[in-house]
Coordinates of C-alpha atoms and ligand atoms in Angstrom, one line a residue:
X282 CA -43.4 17.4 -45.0
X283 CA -40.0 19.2 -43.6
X284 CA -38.9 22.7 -44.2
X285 CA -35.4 21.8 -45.4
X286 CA -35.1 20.2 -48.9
X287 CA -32.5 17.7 -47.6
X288 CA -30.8 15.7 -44.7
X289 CA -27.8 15.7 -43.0
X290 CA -27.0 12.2 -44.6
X291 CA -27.6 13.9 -47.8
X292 CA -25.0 16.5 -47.0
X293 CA -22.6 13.6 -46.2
X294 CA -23.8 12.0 -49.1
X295 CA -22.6 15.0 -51.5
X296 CA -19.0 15.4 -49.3
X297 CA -18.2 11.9 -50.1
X298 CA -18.8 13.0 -53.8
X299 CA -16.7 16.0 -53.3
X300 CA -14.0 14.2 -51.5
X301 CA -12.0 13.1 -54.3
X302 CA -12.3 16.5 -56.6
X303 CA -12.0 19.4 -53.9
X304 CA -9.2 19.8 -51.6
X305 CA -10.9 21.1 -48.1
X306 CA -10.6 24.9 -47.5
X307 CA -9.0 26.4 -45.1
X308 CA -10.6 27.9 -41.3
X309 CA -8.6 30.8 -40.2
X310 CA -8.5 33.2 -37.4
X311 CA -7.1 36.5 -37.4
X312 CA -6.4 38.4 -34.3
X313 CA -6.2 41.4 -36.4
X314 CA -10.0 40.9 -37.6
X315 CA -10.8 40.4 -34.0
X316 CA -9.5 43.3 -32.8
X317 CA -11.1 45.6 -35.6
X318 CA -14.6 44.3 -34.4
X319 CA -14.2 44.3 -30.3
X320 CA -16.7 43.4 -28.6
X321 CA -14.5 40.3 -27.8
X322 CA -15.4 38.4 -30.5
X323 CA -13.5 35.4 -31.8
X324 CA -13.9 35.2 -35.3
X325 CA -13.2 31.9 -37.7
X326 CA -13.4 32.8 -41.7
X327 CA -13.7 30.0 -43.6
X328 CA -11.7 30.6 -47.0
X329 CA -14.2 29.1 -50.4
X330 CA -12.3 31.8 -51.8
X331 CA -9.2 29.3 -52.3
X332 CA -10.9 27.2 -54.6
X333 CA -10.1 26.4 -57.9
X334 CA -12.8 29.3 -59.0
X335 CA -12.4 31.4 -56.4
X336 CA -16.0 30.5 -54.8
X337 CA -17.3 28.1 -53.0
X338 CA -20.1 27.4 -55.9
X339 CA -17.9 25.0 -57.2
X340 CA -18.8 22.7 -54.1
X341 CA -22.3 23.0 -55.5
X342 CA -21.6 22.4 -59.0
X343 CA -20.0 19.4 -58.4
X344 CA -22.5 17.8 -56.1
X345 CA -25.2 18.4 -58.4
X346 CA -23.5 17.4 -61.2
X347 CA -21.9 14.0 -59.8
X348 CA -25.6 13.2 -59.0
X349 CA -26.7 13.5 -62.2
X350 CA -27.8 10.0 -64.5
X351 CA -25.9 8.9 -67.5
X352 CA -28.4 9.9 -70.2
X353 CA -28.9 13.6 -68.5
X354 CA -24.9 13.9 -68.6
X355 CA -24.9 13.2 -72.3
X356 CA -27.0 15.8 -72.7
X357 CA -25.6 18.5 -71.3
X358 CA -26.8 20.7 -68.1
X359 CA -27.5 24.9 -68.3
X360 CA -27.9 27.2 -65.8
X361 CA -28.6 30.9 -64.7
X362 CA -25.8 32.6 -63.2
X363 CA -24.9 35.9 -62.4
X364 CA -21.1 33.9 -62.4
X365 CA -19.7 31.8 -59.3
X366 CA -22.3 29.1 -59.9
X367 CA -22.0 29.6 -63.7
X368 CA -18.1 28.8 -63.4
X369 CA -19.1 25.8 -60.6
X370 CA -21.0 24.1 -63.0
X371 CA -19.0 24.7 -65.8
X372 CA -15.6 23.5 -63.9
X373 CA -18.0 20.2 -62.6
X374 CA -18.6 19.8 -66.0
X375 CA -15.2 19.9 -67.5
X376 CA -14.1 17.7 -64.7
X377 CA -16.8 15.1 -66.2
X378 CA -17.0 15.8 -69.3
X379 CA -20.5 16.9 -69.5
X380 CA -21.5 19.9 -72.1
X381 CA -22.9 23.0 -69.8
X382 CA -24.8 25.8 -71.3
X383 CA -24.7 29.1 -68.6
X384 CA -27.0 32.1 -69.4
X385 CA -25.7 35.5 -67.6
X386 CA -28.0 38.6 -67.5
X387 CA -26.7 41.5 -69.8
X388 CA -23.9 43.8 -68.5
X389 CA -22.7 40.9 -66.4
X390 CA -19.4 41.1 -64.9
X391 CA -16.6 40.5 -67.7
X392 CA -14.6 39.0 -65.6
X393 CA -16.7 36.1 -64.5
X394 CA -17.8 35.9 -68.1
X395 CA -13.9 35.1 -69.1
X396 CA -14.3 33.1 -66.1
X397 CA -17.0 31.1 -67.7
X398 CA -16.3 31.1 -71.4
X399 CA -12.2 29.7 -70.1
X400 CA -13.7 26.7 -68.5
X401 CA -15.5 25.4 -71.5
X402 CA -19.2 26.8 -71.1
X403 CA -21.4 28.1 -73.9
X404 CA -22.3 31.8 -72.3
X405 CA -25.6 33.2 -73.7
X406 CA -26.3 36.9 -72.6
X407 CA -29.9 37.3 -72.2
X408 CA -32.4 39.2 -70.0
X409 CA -31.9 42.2 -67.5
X410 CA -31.0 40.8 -64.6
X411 CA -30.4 37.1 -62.9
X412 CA -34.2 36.5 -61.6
X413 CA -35.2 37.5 -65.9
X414 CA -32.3 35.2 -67.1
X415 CA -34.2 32.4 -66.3
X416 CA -37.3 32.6 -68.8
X417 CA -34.0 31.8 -71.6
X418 CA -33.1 29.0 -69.7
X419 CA -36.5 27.7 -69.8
X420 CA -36.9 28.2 -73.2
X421 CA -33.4 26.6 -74.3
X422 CA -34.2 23.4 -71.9
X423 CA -37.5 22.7 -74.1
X424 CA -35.4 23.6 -77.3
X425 CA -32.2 21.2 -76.2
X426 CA -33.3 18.8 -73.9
X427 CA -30.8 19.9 -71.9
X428 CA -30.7 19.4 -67.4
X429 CA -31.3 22.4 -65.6
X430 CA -29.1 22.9 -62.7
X431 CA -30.8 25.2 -60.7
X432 CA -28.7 27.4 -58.1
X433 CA -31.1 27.1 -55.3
X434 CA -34.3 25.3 -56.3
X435 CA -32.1 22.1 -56.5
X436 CA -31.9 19.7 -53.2
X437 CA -27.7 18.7 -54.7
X438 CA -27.2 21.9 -54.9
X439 CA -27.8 22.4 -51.1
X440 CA -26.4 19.7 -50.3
X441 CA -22.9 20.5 -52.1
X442 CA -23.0 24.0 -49.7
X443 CA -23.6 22.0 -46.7
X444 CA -20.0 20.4 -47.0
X445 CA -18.4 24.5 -45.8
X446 CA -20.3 23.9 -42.5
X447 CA -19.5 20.2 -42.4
X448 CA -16.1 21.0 -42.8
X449 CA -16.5 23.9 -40.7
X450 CA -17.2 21.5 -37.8
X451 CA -14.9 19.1 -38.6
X452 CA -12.0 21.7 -38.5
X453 CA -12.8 23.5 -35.3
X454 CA -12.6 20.1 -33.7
X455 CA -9.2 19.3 -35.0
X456 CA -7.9 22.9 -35.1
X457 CA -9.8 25.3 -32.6
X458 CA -10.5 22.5 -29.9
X459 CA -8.3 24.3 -27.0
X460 CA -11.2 27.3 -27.7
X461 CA -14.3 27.8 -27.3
X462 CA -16.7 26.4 -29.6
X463 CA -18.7 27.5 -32.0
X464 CA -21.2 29.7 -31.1
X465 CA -22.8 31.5 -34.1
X466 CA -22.4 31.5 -38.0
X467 CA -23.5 35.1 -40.1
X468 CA -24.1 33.7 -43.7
X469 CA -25.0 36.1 -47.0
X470 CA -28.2 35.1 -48.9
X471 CA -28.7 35.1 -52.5
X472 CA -30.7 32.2 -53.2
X473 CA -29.8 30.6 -49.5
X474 CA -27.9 27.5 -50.0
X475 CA -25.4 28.1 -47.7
X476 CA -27.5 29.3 -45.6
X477 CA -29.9 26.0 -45.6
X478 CA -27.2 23.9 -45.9
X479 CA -25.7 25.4 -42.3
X480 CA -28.7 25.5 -40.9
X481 CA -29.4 21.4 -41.8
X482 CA -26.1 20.5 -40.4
X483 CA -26.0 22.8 -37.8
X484 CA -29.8 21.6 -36.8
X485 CA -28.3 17.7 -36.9
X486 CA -25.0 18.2 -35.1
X487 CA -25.4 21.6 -33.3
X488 CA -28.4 22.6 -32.5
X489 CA -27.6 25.4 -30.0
X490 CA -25.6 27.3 -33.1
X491 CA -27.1 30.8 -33.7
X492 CA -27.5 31.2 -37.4
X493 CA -27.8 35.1 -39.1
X494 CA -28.3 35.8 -42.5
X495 CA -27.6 39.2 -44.0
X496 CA -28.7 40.3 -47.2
X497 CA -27.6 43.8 -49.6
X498 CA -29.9 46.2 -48.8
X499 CA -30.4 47.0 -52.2
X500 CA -31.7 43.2 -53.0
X501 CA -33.5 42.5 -49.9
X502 CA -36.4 40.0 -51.3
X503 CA -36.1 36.9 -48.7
X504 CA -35.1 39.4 -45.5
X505 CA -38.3 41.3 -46.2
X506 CA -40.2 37.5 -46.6
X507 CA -38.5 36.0 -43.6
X508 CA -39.5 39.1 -41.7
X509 CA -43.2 39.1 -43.4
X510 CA -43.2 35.9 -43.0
X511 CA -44.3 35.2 -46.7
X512 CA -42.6 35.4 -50.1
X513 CA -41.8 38.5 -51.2
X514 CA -40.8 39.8 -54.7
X515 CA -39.1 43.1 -55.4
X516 CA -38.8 44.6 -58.9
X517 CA -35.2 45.5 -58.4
X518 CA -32.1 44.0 -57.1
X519 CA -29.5 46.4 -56.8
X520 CA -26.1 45.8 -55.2
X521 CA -22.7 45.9 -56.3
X522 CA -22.5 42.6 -54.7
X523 CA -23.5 40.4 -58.3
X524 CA -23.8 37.5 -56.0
X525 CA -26.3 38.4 -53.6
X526 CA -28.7 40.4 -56.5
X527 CA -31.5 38.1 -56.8
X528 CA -35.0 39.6 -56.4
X529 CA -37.5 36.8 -55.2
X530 CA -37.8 34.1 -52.6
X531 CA -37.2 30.5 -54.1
X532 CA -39.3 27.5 -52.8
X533 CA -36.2 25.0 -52.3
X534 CA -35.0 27.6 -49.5
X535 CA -37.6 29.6 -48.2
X536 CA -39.4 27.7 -45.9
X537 CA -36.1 26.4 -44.3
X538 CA -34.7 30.1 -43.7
X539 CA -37.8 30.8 -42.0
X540 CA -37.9 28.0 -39.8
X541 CA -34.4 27.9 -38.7
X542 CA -32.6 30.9 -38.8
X543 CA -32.3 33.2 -35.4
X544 CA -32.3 36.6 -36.8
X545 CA -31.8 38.1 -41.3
X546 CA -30.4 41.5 -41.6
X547 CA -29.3 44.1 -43.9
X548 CA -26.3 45.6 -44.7
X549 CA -25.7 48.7 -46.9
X550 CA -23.8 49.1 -49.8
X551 CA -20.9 51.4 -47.6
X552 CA -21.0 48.5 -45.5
X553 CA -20.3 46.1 -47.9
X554 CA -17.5 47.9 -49.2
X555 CA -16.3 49.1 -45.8
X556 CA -16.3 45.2 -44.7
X557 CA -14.0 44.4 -47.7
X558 CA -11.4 47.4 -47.6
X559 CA -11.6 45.8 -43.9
X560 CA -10.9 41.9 -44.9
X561 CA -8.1 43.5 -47.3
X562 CA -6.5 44.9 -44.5
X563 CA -6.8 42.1 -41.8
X564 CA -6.9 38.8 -43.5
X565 CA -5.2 39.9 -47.2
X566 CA -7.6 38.2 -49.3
X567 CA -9.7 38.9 -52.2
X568 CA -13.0 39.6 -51.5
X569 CA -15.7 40.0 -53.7
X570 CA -18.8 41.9 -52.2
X571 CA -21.6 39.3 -51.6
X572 CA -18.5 37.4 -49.8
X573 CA -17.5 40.8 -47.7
X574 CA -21.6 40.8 -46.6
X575 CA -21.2 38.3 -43.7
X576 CA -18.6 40.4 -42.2
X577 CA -20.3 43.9 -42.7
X578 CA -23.3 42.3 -41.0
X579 CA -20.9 40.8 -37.8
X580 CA -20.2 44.3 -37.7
X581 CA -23.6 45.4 -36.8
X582 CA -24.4 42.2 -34.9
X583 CA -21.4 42.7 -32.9
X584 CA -23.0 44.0 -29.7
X585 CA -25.6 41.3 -29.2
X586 CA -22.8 38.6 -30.1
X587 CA -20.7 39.7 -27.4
X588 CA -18.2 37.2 -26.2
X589 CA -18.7 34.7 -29.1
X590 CA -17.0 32.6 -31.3
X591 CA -18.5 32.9 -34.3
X592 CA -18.1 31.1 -37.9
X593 CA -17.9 33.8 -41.1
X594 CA -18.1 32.2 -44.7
X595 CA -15.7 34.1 -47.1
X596 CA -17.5 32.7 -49.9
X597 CA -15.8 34.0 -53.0
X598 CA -13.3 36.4 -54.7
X599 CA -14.3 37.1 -57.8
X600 CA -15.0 40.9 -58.2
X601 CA -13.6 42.7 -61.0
X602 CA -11.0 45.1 -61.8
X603 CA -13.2 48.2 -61.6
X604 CA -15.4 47.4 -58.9
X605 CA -12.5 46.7 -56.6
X606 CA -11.1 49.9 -57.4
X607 CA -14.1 51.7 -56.6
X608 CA -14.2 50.5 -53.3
X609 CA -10.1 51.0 -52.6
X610 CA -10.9 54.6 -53.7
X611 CA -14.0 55.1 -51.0
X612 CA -16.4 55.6 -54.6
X613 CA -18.0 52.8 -53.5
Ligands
LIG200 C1 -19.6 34.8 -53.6 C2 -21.0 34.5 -53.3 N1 -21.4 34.6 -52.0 C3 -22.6 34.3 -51.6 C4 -23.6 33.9 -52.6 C5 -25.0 33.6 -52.1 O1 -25.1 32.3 -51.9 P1 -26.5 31.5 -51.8 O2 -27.1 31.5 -53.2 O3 -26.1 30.1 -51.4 O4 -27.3 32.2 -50.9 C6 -23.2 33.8 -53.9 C7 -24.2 33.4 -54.9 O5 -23.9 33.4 -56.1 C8 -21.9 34.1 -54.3 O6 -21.5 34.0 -55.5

């Protein structure tokens, strides 16, 4: 049986399900961001921060959710989110009218809880963090017969993140052809959809595409398995980047990270929040931190990518009031 959980055909599968719901997003580059990281990179961020949630979850939700059966749509789907795929599947549902149920960890970020509770989900606040969350949804799928719509463990949900580096490639044909081509990608792992999904397209259409995957220090559960080589669980997940704070290695992702990526770093919390102030400055987006990751770990790849073009995923803006002005003040 294959490491990956899907196909390139099923990743062109879910963009034609896309297509007619989500505009593409944009593929900068900033010479600005170049210049702050030397080495004489070329740098392409691709923006899921300007979709309608401010994440590129929403790809996800809706691929997973357009796949769905009649009589599981009637039903209703529920999920564990910690937020971006909370407000994906909830906006996928609005769009088609099926009932979603999202269960957030206590303390969760209030913004992403508004976020959620705006587009029409039932929110239920259970559990201490993400990974725990997921016991309630358990119990409310035997209670409701509802779908679960797993952020990871779920082969639609892959697919739906495989679209950015579909588009990716698409767009640096069209836009970025009088340049070099594209040489590596620096992804940020929670669960590692967009990281399988890259690495599935990539492996199909561009084989010779480095792939790196950076993780929060703090929350380093799949880096320590990819580098052990086996899953690995942790009994925290701390990280002020809510998006990347997951605590275990998930079996719809796992064995494809380990068989295709070239190299899965850290990156501190300093970093995280230096990487943003830095995308602030350069680009002028929003940046939440599990979206700033990527570039805080370009930053330490830098040397060993010399020369290259290389492919960052700005995969969300979502951070909250407080957090953001932690890190404009250097608390963070
Ligand atoms: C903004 C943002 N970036 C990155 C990630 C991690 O993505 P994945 O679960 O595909 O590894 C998440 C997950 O929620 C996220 O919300």
């Amino acid at each position: 049986m294959s490491d990956f959980p899907i196909t390139i055909d099923d990743a062109r599968a879910a963009r034609e399900r896309i297509r007619p719901h989500l505009a593409p997003t944009p593929l900068r580059h900033y010479d600005e961001l170049d210049a702050a990281l030397g080495h004489g990179l070329r740098v392409l961020v691709k923006h899921e921060n300007h979709h309608p949630t401010n994440a590129f979850k929403i790809r996800n939700g809706v691929s997973a959710l357009t796949a769905l059966p009649v009589e599981a749509r009637r039903r209703g789907v529920i999920a564990a989110s910690r937020g971006n795929h909370g407000q994906g599947v909830a906006w996928a549902g609005r769009l088609l009218g099926i009932p979603a149920t999202i269960c957030v960890p206590e303390g969760n970020n209030p913004e992403k809880n508004a976020a959620m509770r705006a587009l029409g989900a039932e929110l239920v606040v259970a559990g201490r963090d993400y990974d725990d969350t997921q016991s309630t949804v358990e119990r409310l799928v035997a209670e409701r017969g509802l779908t679960i719509i797993h952020p990871t463990n779920n082969p639609n949900i892959i697919a739906g993140a495989a679209t950015i580096t579909l588009e990716i490639l698409d767009q640096i044909e069209a836009e970025h052809a009088d340049r070099a081509p594209l040489q590596a990608m620096v992804i940020a792992v929670g669960g590692g959809s967009q990281a399988v999904g890259a690495l599935t397209v990539l492996r199909a259409l561009r084989p010779e595409v480095e792939v790196y995957a950076v993780q929060a220090a703090g929350a380093a559960a799949i880096h320590d398995g990819w580098h052990a080589k086996q899953p690995v669980t942790l009994d925290r997940a701390d990280t002020f980047a809510d998006g990347l704070a997951t605590r275990s290695c998930y079996e719809g992702t796992f064995p494809a990270l380990c068989a295709g990526l070239t190299d899965f770093i850290t990156v501190t919390e300093a970093e995280i929040a230096d990487a943003l102030r830095l995308y602030l400055r350069t680009t002028h987006n929003l940046t939440e931190g599990a979206a700033a990751a990527p570039l805080a770990g370009l930053r330490a790849l830098a040397p060993r990518l010399e020369g290259k073009t290389v492919a960052l995923i700005h995969s969300g803006a979502n951070i909250d009031a407080d957090t953001l002005r932690a890190v404009l003040t250097h608390e963070l």
